[in-house]
Coordinates of C-alpha atoms in Angstrom, one line a residue:
X1 CA 252.6 120.4 73.5
X2 CA 251.0 117.4 72.1
X3 CA 248.6 118.1 69.1
X4 CA 245.3 116.7 70.8
X5 CA 246.4 119.2 73.9
X6 CA 246.9 121.9 71.6
X7 CA 243.6 121.2 69.7
X8 CA 241.6 120.9 73.0
X9 CA 243.2 124.3 74.4
X10 CA 242.1 125.9 70.9
X11 CA 238.5 124.7 71.1
X12 CA 238.5 125.9 74.8
X13 CA 239.6 129.3 73.9
X14 CA 237.4 129.8 70.8
X15 CA 234.4 128.8 72.6
X16 CA 235.0 130.9 75.5
X17 CA 235.6 128.3 78.3
X18 CA 239.1 129.3 79.3
X19 CA 239.7 131.1 82.5
X20 CA 241.7 134.4 83.2
X21 CA 243.6 135.4 86.1
X22 CA 245.4 138.8 86.4
X23 CA 247.6 139.9 89.0
X24 CA 249.2 143.4 89.6
X25 CA 252.8 142.8 90.9
X26 CA 255.0 145.6 92.2
X27 CA 257.2 145.2 89.3
X28 CA 255.2 143.0 86.8
X29 CA 251.4 142.5 85.8
X30 CA 250.7 139.3 84.8
X31 CA 248.0 137.3 83.2
X32 CA 247.2 133.4 83.1
X33 CA 245.1 131.5 81.0
X34 CA 243.9 127.9 82.5
X35 CA 241.9 125.2 80.8
X36 CA 239.2 122.7 82.4
X37 CA 242.1 121.2 84.2
X38 CA 243.2 124.4 86.0
X39 CA 246.3 124.0 83.8
X40 CA 248.2 127.2 82.1
X41 CA 247.4 127.4 78.7
X42 CA 248.8 130.9 77.5
X43 CA 250.1 133.8 79.5
X44 CA 251.0 137.8 79.1
X45 CA 252.9 140.4 81.3
X46 CA 253.7 143.9 81.7
X47 CA 256.6 145.2 83.4
X48 CA 256.1 148.3 85.5
X49 CA 258.0 150.3 88.4
X50 CA 256.3 152.5 91.0
X51 CA 257.1 156.2 91.3
X52 CA 258.1 158.3 94.3
X53 CA 256.3 161.7 94.0
X54 CA 256.4 163.9 97.0
X55 CA 257.7 161.4 99.0
X56 CA 254.7 158.9 98.4
X57 CA 255.5 155.5 96.5
X58 CA 252.6 155.5 94.1
X59 CA 251.4 154.2 90.7
X60 CA 249.6 156.8 88.4
X61 CA 246.2 155.7 87.1
X62 CA 247.5 156.1 83.6
X63 CA 250.1 153.4 84.2
X64 CA 247.7 151.2 85.8
X65 CA 245.2 151.0 82.6
X66 CA 248.1 151.3 80.1
X67 CA 249.8 148.4 82.3
X68 CA 246.5 146.2 82.3
X69 CA 245.7 146.8 78.5
X70 CA 249.1 146.0 77.4
X71 CA 249.2 142.7 79.9
X72 CA 246.1 141.4 78.3
X73 CA 247.1 142.3 74.4
X74 CA 250.1 140.5 75.3
X75 CA 248.0 137.3 76.5
X76 CA 246.0 137.9 73.1
X77 CA 249.2 137.9 71.2
X78 CA 250.3 134.6 73.0
X79 CA 246.9 133.1 72.4
X80 CA 247.3 134.1 68.4
X81 CA 250.8 133.0 68.3
X82 CA 250.2 129.4 70.0
X83 CA 246.6 128.7 68.6
X84 CA 246.2 131.0 65.8
X85 CA 242.6 131.9 67.2
X86 CA 241.2 135.5 68.5
X87 CA 240.0 136.1 72.0
X88 CA 236.9 137.4 72.6
X89 CA 235.3 135.3 75.8
X90 CA 236.2 133.5 78.8
X91 CA 234.3 131.4 81.1
X92 CA 235.3 133.8 84.1
X93 CA 238.0 136.4 85.1
X94 CA 239.7 137.2 88.4
X95 CA 242.2 140.1 89.3
X96 CA 244.4 140.2 92.1
X97 CA 247.1 142.7 93.3
X98 CA 249.4 143.9 95.8
X99 CA 247.5 144.2 99.2
X100 CA 246.7 147.0 101.5
X101 CA 247.2 150.9 100.5
X102 CA 244.8 153.5 99.7
X103 CA 242.9 154.4 97.0
X104 CA 240.1 157.1 98.0
X105 CA 237.5 158.5 95.8
X106 CA 234.8 161.4 95.9
X107 CA 231.2 161.3 94.8
X108 CA 231.9 161.7 91.5
X109 CA 234.5 158.8 91.1
X110 CA 237.6 160.8 91.0
X111 CA 240.7 159.7 92.8
X112 CA 241.4 162.2 95.6
X113 CA 244.9 161.6 96.5
X114 CA 247.5 159.7 94.2
X115 CA 247.5 155.9 95.2
X116 CA 249.3 155.3 98.5
X117 CA 251.1 151.7 97.9
X118 CA 251.8 149.2 100.6
X119 CA 255.4 150.2 100.3
X120 CA 255.0 153.6 102.4
X121 CA 255.9 153.8 105.9
X122 CA 254.1 156.9 106.6
X123 CA 251.4 155.9 109.1
X124 CA 253.4 155.0 112.0
X125 CA 251.3 157.3 114.5
X126 CA 248.0 155.6 112.7
X127 CA 249.3 151.9 113.1
X128 CA 250.2 152.6 116.7
X129 CA 247.0 154.4 117.9
X130 CA 244.8 151.9 116.2
X131 CA 246.5 148.8 117.3
X132 CA 245.8 150.0 120.9
X133 CA 242.3 150.8 120.1
X134 CA 241.5 147.7 118.8
X135 CA 243.2 145.5 120.8
X136 CA 244.6 144.2 117.1
X137 CA 247.8 144.8 115.5
X138 CA 247.2 147.3 112.6
X139 CA 250.3 147.2 110.2
X140 CA 251.3 150.6 108.9
X141 CA 250.5 149.1 105.2
X142 CA 246.8 148.5 106.0
X143 CA 244.5 150.6 104.4
X144 CA 242.3 151.8 107.8
X145 CA 245.9 153.0 108.9
X146 CA 246.4 155.1 105.7
X147 CA 243.0 156.7 106.2
X148 CA 243.4 157.4 109.8
X149 CA 246.8 159.0 109.4
X150 CA 245.3 161.3 106.6
X151 CA 242.8 162.4 109.4
X152 CA 245.7 163.1 111.8
X153 CA 247.3 165.0 109.7
X154 CA 244.2 167.3 109.0
X155 CA 244.3 166.3 105.2
X156 CA 241.3 168.0 103.6
X157 CA 240.4 165.3 101.0
X158 CA 239.0 163.1 103.7
X159 CA 235.8 164.9 104.2
X160 CA 234.9 164.2 100.7
X161 CA 235.7 160.4 100.6
X162 CA 232.6 158.4 99.5
X163 CA 234.6 155.0 99.1
X164 CA 238.2 153.7 99.6
X165 CA 239.5 150.6 98.2
X166 CA 242.7 148.7 97.2
X167 CA 244.3 148.1 93.6
X168 CA 242.6 145.0 93.0
X169 CA 239.3 146.6 94.2
X170 CA 239.7 149.4 92.4
X171 CA 240.2 147.5 89.0
X172 CA 237.3 145.3 89.8
X173 CA 235.1 147.9 90.4
X174 CA 236.1 149.8 87.0
X175 CA 235.4 146.8 85.3
X176 CA 232.2 145.5 87.1
X177 CA 230.6 148.4 88.8
X178 CA 230.6 146.5 91.8
X179 CA 232.4 147.7 95.0
X180 CA 233.5 144.6 96.7
X181 CA 236.4 142.6 97.7
X182 CA 237.6 139.1 98.4
X183 CA 237.7 138.6 102.2
X184 CA 241.5 137.7 101.8
X185 CA 242.1 141.2 100.5
X186 CA 239.6 142.9 102.6
X187 CA 241.6 141.6 105.7
X188 CA 244.5 143.9 104.6
X189 CA 241.9 147.0 104.9
X190 CA 240.4 146.5 108.1
X191 CA 240.1 143.3 110.7
X192 CA 237.9 140.6 109.5
X193 CA 235.4 138.8 112.3
X194 CA 236.1 135.2 111.6
X195 CA 232.8 134.1 112.6
X196 CA 230.8 136.4 110.2
X197 CA 233.5 136.6 107.5
X198 CA 233.0 140.3 107.2
X199 CA 234.6 143.6 108.7
X200 CA 234.7 143.6 112.3
X201 CA 231.3 145.4 113.5
X202 CA 232.6 146.4 117.0
X203 CA 236.0 147.8 115.5
X204 CA 234.2 149.8 112.9
X205 CA 232.0 151.0 115.8
X206 CA 235.0 152.0 117.9
X207 CA 236.9 153.8 115.1
X208 CA 233.5 156.0 114.2
X209 CA 233.4 156.9 117.9
X210 CA 237.3 157.7 117.8
X211 CA 236.5 160.0 114.6
X212 CA 233.2 161.5 115.8
X213 CA 234.2 164.9 116.9
X214 CA 235.5 165.4 113.0
X215 CA 231.9 165.5 112.1
X216 CA 232.5 163.9 108.8
X217 CA 229.6 163.3 106.5
X218 CA 230.4 159.4 106.1
X219 CA 230.5 156.5 108.6
X220 CA 233.2 153.8 107.7
X221 CA 230.8 151.3 106.9
X222 CA 229.6 153.3 104.0
X223 CA 232.9 154.0 102.4
X224 CA 234.4 150.4 102.9
X225 CA 233.7 147.8 100.1
X226 CA 231.2 144.7 100.4
X227 CA 233.0 141.4 101.5
X228 CA 232.8 138.4 99.4
X229 CA 234.4 135.0 100.3
X230 CA 236.0 132.5 97.4
X231 CA 233.3 131.1 95.0
X232 CA 230.8 134.0 95.4
X233 CA 229.9 135.8 92.3
X234 CA 231.2 139.2 92.2
X235 CA 229.5 140.7 89.1
X236 CA 230.1 140.7 85.5
X237 CA 232.3 142.5 83.1
X238 CA 230.2 145.7 81.8
X239 CA 230.5 147.1 78.3
X240 CA 232.5 149.8 79.8
X241 CA 234.9 147.5 81.6
X242 CA 235.4 145.3 78.6
X243 CA 236.5 148.4 76.5
X244 CA 238.6 149.1 79.4
X245 CA 240.4 146.0 79.3
X246 CA 240.5 145.7 75.5
X247 CA 240.3 148.8 73.7
X248 CA 240.1 146.8 70.6
X249 CA 236.5 146.1 71.2
X250 CA 237.0 142.0 70.5
X251 CA 236.2 141.2 74.3
X252 CA 232.6 140.7 74.9
X253 CA 230.7 141.9 78.0
X254 CA 228.7 139.9 80.5
X255 CA 231.9 137.7 81.7
X256 CA 231.3 136.6 85.4
X257 CA 234.0 137.6 87.6
X258 CA 235.2 136.5 91.1
X259 CA 235.9 138.6 93.9
X260 CA 239.3 140.1 93.7
X261 CA 242.0 139.1 96.0
X262 CA 245.4 140.1 97.3
X263 CA 248.8 138.6 96.5
X264 CA 248.7 136.7 99.8
X265 CA 245.7 135.1 98.9
X266 CA 246.8 134.2 95.5
X267 CA 250.0 132.7 97.0
X268 CA 248.1 130.6 99.4
X269 CA 246.0 129.1 96.4
X270 CA 249.2 128.4 94.1
X271 CA 250.9 126.5 96.7
X272 CA 247.8 124.8 98.1
X273 CA 247.9 126.1 101.5
X274 CA 244.4 127.5 102.3
X275 CA 243.2 124.4 104.8
X276 CA 243.6 124.9 108.4
X277 CA 246.8 123.6 109.9
X278 CA 248.5 124.2 106.6
X279 CA 251.1 126.9 105.5
X280 CA 253.6 128.4 103.0
X281 CA 256.8 130.1 103.1
X282 CA 258.0 132.4 100.2
X283 CA 261.5 132.7 100.4
X284 CA 263.4 135.3 97.8
X285 CA 264.8 138.8 98.4
X286 CA 262.4 138.8 101.2
X287 CA 260.7 136.1 103.0
X288 CA 257.4 135.7 104.8
X289 CA 255.5 132.9 106.2
X290 CA 251.5 132.0 106.7
X291 CA 249.9 129.6 108.9
X292 CA 246.1 129.2 108.7
X293 CA 245.1 128.9 112.3
X294 CA 242.2 126.9 113.7
X295 CA 241.4 129.3 116.1
X296 CA 242.0 133.2 117.0
X297 CA 245.3 133.8 118.8
X298 CA 244.9 134.9 122.6
X299 CA 246.2 138.1 122.0
X300 CA 247.9 140.3 119.6
X301 CA 251.6 140.4 118.6
X302 CA 253.4 143.4 116.8
X303 CA 255.3 140.6 114.8
X304 CA 252.4 138.9 113.7
X305 CA 249.8 140.0 111.3
X306 CA 246.1 138.6 110.9
X307 CA 244.9 138.3 107.5
X308 CA 242.4 135.7 106.0
X309 CA 242.5 133.0 103.2
X310 CA 240.1 134.0 100.2
X311 CA 237.6 131.6 102.1
X312 CA 237.8 133.6 105.1
X313 CA 239.8 131.2 108.0
X314 CA 242.4 133.2 109.9
X315 CA 245.8 133.2 108.7
X316 CA 249.0 134.3 110.8
X317 CA 251.3 136.3 108.6
X318 CA 255.1 136.7 109.4
X319 CA 256.9 139.1 107.3
X320 CA 260.5 139.9 107.1
X321 CA 262.3 142.5 105.0
X322 CA 265.8 140.2 104.5
X323 CA 266.3 136.8 103.0
X324 CA 268.6 136.3 100.1
X325 CA 270.5 139.4 99.5
X326 CA 273.2 139.4 102.0
X327 CA 273.7 135.3 100.9
X328 CA 273.8 136.2 97.1
X329 CA 276.5 138.8 98.1
X330 CA 278.6 136.0 99.5
X331 CA 278.2 133.8 96.8
X332 CA 279.1 136.5 94.5
X333 CA 282.6 137.1 96.3
X334 CA 283.4 133.1 95.8
X335 CA 282.4 133.7 91.7
X336 CA 284.8 136.7 91.9
X337 CA 287.5 134.5 93.5
X338 CA 286.7 131.7 90.8
X339 CA 287.2 134.2 88.3
X340 CA 290.4 135.8 89.5
X341 CA 292.0 132.2 89.4
X342 CA 291.0 131.9 85.8
X343 CA 287.9 129.9 86.3
X344 CA 284.4 130.6 84.5
X345 CA 281.9 130.3 87.2
X346 CA 278.4 128.5 86.4
X347 CA 276.3 130.2 89.2
X348 CA 274.0 127.5 89.3
X349 CA 276.5 124.8 90.1
X350 CA 278.4 127.5 92.7
X351 CA 274.8 127.7 94.4
X352 CA 274.5 124.0 94.5
X353 CA 277.8 123.1 95.7
X354 CA 277.9 126.1 98.5
X355 CA 274.4 125.2 99.8
X356 CA 275.2 121.2 99.7
X357 CA 278.6 122.3 101.6
X358 CA 276.6 123.6 104.4
X359 CA 274.8 120.3 105.0
X360 CA 278.7 119.1 106.6
X361 CA 278.6 122.0 109.0
X362 CA 277.8 121.5 112.9
X363 CA 274.1 121.7 113.7
X364 CA 274.5 124.9 115.3
X365 CA 277.0 126.4 113.1
X366 CA 279.9 125.8 115.2
X367 CA 279.3 129.3 117.0
X368 CA 279.4 131.2 113.7
X369 CA 276.9 134.1 113.3
X370 CA 275.6 136.1 110.7
X371 CA 272.8 138.7 110.2
X372 CA 271.6 139.4 106.6
X373 CA 270.0 142.9 107.3
X374 CA 270.2 144.8 104.0
X375 CA 267.3 146.7 105.5
X376 CA 265.8 147.2 109.0
X377 CA 263.5 144.1 110.6
X378 CA 259.9 145.3 111.8
X379 CA 260.0 141.8 114.0
X380 CA 263.6 142.4 115.5
X381 CA 263.0 146.1 116.0
X382 CA 265.4 147.6 113.3
X383 CA 264.5 150.3 111.1
X384 CA 268.0 150.0 109.4
X385 CA 270.1 147.1 109.0
X386 CA 274.1 146.1 108.7
X387 CA 275.0 142.9 107.0
X388 CA 277.4 141.1 109.7
X389 CA 279.5 138.0 110.3
X390 CA 280.6 137.3 113.9
X391 CA 282.6 134.6 115.4
X392 CA 284.6 133.8 118.5
X393 CA 288.4 133.4 118.2
X394 CA 287.4 129.3 119.2
X395 CA 284.7 129.3 116.8
X396 CA 284.5 126.5 114.4
X397 CA 285.3 128.4 111.3
X398 CA 285.4 126.7 108.0
X399 CA 283.5 126.8 104.9
X400 CA 280.5 124.3 105.6
X401 CA 279.7 126.5 109.1
X402 CA 280.0 129.8 107.4
X403 CA 277.6 128.6 104.5
X404 CA 275.2 126.9 107.4
X405 CA 275.2 130.1 109.1
X406 CA 274.3 132.4 106.3
X407 CA 271.6 129.8 105.1
X408 CA 270.0 129.9 108.8
X409 CA 270.2 133.7 109.0
X410 CA 267.9 133.8 106.1
X411 CA 265.0 132.4 108.2
X412 CA 266.0 133.4 111.8
X413 CA 263.8 136.4 111.6
X414 CA 261.0 134.3 110.5
X415 CA 261.6 131.6 113.0
X416 CA 261.2 134.2 115.8
X417 CA 257.7 134.9 114.7
X418 CA 256.8 131.2 114.0
X419 CA 258.3 130.3 117.5
X420 CA 255.4 132.8 118.9
X421 CA 252.9 131.0 117.0
X422 CA 254.2 127.7 118.2
X423 CA 255.7 128.1 121.9
X424 CA 253.0 130.8 123.1
X425 CA 250.2 130.0 121.3
X426 CA 250.3 126.1 120.7
X427 CA 249.8 126.7 117.2
X428 CA 250.5 123.1 115.5
X429 CA 250.9 122.9 111.1
X430 CA 250.5 119.4 109.6
X431 CA 252.8 120.9 106.4
X432 CA 254.5 123.8 105.0
X433 CA 254.8 124.4 101.7
X434 CA 258.3 126.0 100.4
X435 CA 258.5 128.2 97.2
X436 CA 260.9 130.8 96.0
X437 CA 264.4 131.1 95.0
X438 CA 265.9 129.8 98.1
X439 CA 264.5 126.4 97.8
X440 CA 266.0 125.7 94.3
X441 CA 268.8 123.8 95.7
X442 CA 267.2 120.5 96.6
X443 CA 266.9 119.4 100.2
X444 CA 269.1 122.1 101.8
X445 CA 266.9 125.4 102.8
X446 CA 264.1 123.0 102.9
X447 CA 265.8 120.7 105.6
X448 CA 266.7 124.2 107.4
X449 CA 263.4 125.5 107.3
X450 CA 261.8 122.4 108.9
X451 CA 264.2 122.4 111.4
X452 CA 263.6 126.3 112.1
X453 CA 259.8 125.3 112.5
X454 CA 259.7 121.8 113.6
X455 CA 257.3 121.0 110.8
X456 CA 257.5 118.9 107.4
X457 CA 258.1 121.1 104.6
X458 CA 257.2 120.1 101.4
X459 CA 258.7 121.8 97.9
X460 CA 256.8 121.1 94.5
X461 CA 258.7 119.1 92.1
X462 CA 257.9 121.7 89.3
X463 CA 257.9 125.3 90.4
X464 CA 254.6 126.8 90.7
X465 CA 253.1 129.5 88.3
X466 CA 252.7 132.1 90.5
X467 CA 249.7 134.4 91.9
X468 CA 248.1 135.3 88.4
X469 CA 247.8 131.5 88.3
X470 CA 246.3 131.5 91.7
X471 CA 243.9 134.1 90.8
X472 CA 242.4 132.2 87.7
X473 CA 242.3 129.2 90.2
X474 CA 239.9 131.1 92.3
X475 CA 237.6 132.4 89.1
X476 CA 237.7 128.6 87.9
X477 CA 236.5 127.8 91.2
X478 CA 233.6 130.1 90.9
X479 CA 232.1 128.5 88.0
X480 CA 233.8 125.0 88.5
X481 CA 233.1 124.0 91.9
X482 CA 230.6 121.5 93.1
X483 CA 227.7 122.3 95.2
X484 CA 229.3 122.5 98.8
X485 CA 232.7 122.0 97.6
X486 CA 235.3 124.0 99.7
X487 CA 238.3 125.9 98.3
X488 CA 240.4 123.2 100.3
X489 CA 238.8 120.4 98.6
X490 CA 238.7 121.8 95.1
X491 CA 242.4 122.7 95.1
X492 CA 243.3 119.1 96.6
X493 CA 241.0 117.1 94.0
X494 CA 240.9 119.5 91.1
X495 CA 244.3 121.2 90.7
X496 CA 247.2 119.5 93.1
X497 CA 246.1 115.7 93.2
X498 CA 248.6 114.6 90.9
X499 CA 251.5 117.2 91.7
X500 CA 254.6 115.6 92.7
X501 CA 256.1 116.8 95.9
X502 CA 259.2 116.5 97.8
X503 CA 258.4 116.4 101.7
X504 CA 261.2 116.7 104.6
X505 CA 260.2 116.0 107.9
X506 CA 262.3 118.0 110.4
X507 CA 265.6 116.2 111.9
X508 CA 265.4 116.3 115.9
X509 CA 269.2 117.1 115.7
X510 CA 268.8 120.0 113.5
X511 CA 265.9 121.2 115.5
X512 CA 268.0 121.3 118.3
X513 CA 271.0 122.9 116.5
X514 CA 268.8 125.7 115.0
X515 CA 267.4 126.6 118.6
X516 CA 271.1 127.2 119.9
X517 CA 272.2 129.1 116.7
X518 CA 269.1 131.1 117.7
X519 CA 270.1 131.7 121.5
X520 CA 273.1 133.2 119.9
X521 CA 271.4 135.0 117.3
X522 CA 269.1 136.7 119.7
X523 CA 271.7 137.4 122.2
X524 CA 273.8 139.1 119.7
X525 CA 271.2 141.4 118.2
X526 CA 273.0 143.9 120.6
X527 CA 276.0 143.6 117.9
X528 CA 273.7 144.4 115.1
X529 CA 272.6 147.4 117.0
X530 CA 276.0 148.9 117.8
X531 CA 276.5 148.5 114.1
X532 CA 273.4 150.2 112.9
X533 CA 274.3 153.0 115.6
X534 CA 278.3 153.3 114.7
X535 CA 278.4 152.4 111.0
X536 CA 276.6 155.3 109.5
X537 CA 275.0 155.4 106.1
X538 CA 276.4 158.0 104.0

């Protein structure tokens, strides 16, 4: 870091003008501090894990607060190490977290049942009944599904609920006293009316009518958080909140805080994918894609979740459980082979060589078929998975087609969802932003994603800073935006304007080849089903 840049950052932090974003991920809580140009200047982190308690995936309140305090302390230590200054003020703060889940409180603000995270799949009946009632797909992980399942289960705590929210909403409430959510996060609790950017009034009335016979003391609207859009002020850090975040007492109260958001929203911000007709695909252990819509879809689809951007535009989300696990396992076999041959394997080079070899394969993978289902896939109707490689005696089986099939299959389920958008709903995207481990080898998975979605795919020259940075950008937007400057314009002009990106257009021959592969893939799902049925888990 240059001396002038370092002194500028030091002055910025000392004068309390830096902006802080903190995100609660499933395995890590991360803090990122940004300067006036929205560039990261310090960071902190705390690793944590969910616990399975009485069959429920949860994090304890003690773990939540110890985690955020440790993460914040880690940031303060990084600032001290880099700039030799203390931290006591910020221009703004924002919190984000894993979306969905269920945190319910009574009139005395006591947590009624342990936090039920997005990971739990215990709300099947509620999901089905609410989806039918609303004519809108309600996934199992959504907060309203958790509430209604608790009602169906006859859980006694439901009658005592006075407020329920998400993890990010809980943190924000305790730090500011405000029971609010950003609209993107709120869209994972209960459906949003895109015209008002508020919870859907008609569906709230439908829910109240559904549970009327239970004679609860509450109506749904009364126990939901207030919904805010990006750029709105969501309160200030209270004296109590400052001590919760920084028990040393150094942090000042009164800092403006932006609406708390979900990890989907911060991901959109961090990849500059909040404008209509844009989207992003995150590809690692799992893969999910998001497309910002111009209009509502004509009907609900079980394969597609509808959420919103932090500004309240509708987003179609396709979430798939499996992406790189099976691919990585195959690369591991090649590593083992090399080591057995007395060759020390450089994993980065091995991935690069094998990925690039796939480019020599047939456009349709030569009738080589692979399924990467380590676990089930909701989109294709599987509760369990069996990784599978299948070919005909006359398939063109060689290393290039083997690798190409295993790369195609990482995004085949995603393509199933995106095909619904393109072919049934006429959704057109100008660009997709690819990010995550699958895109590290330049131009390979990127070209296949362009073919799968028939859309130009951009990958940033430098890796993005992730959700905590995205949250810091939302906090910065609140205090730094010009009058009437929308979030998309702010990101384009103030954050990503000079970013280098590598764009690949879809190759028509690749598009055609991927379609042929998908014909085989769709027909072959019966093979995967047979494998699940007859190769039993121990």
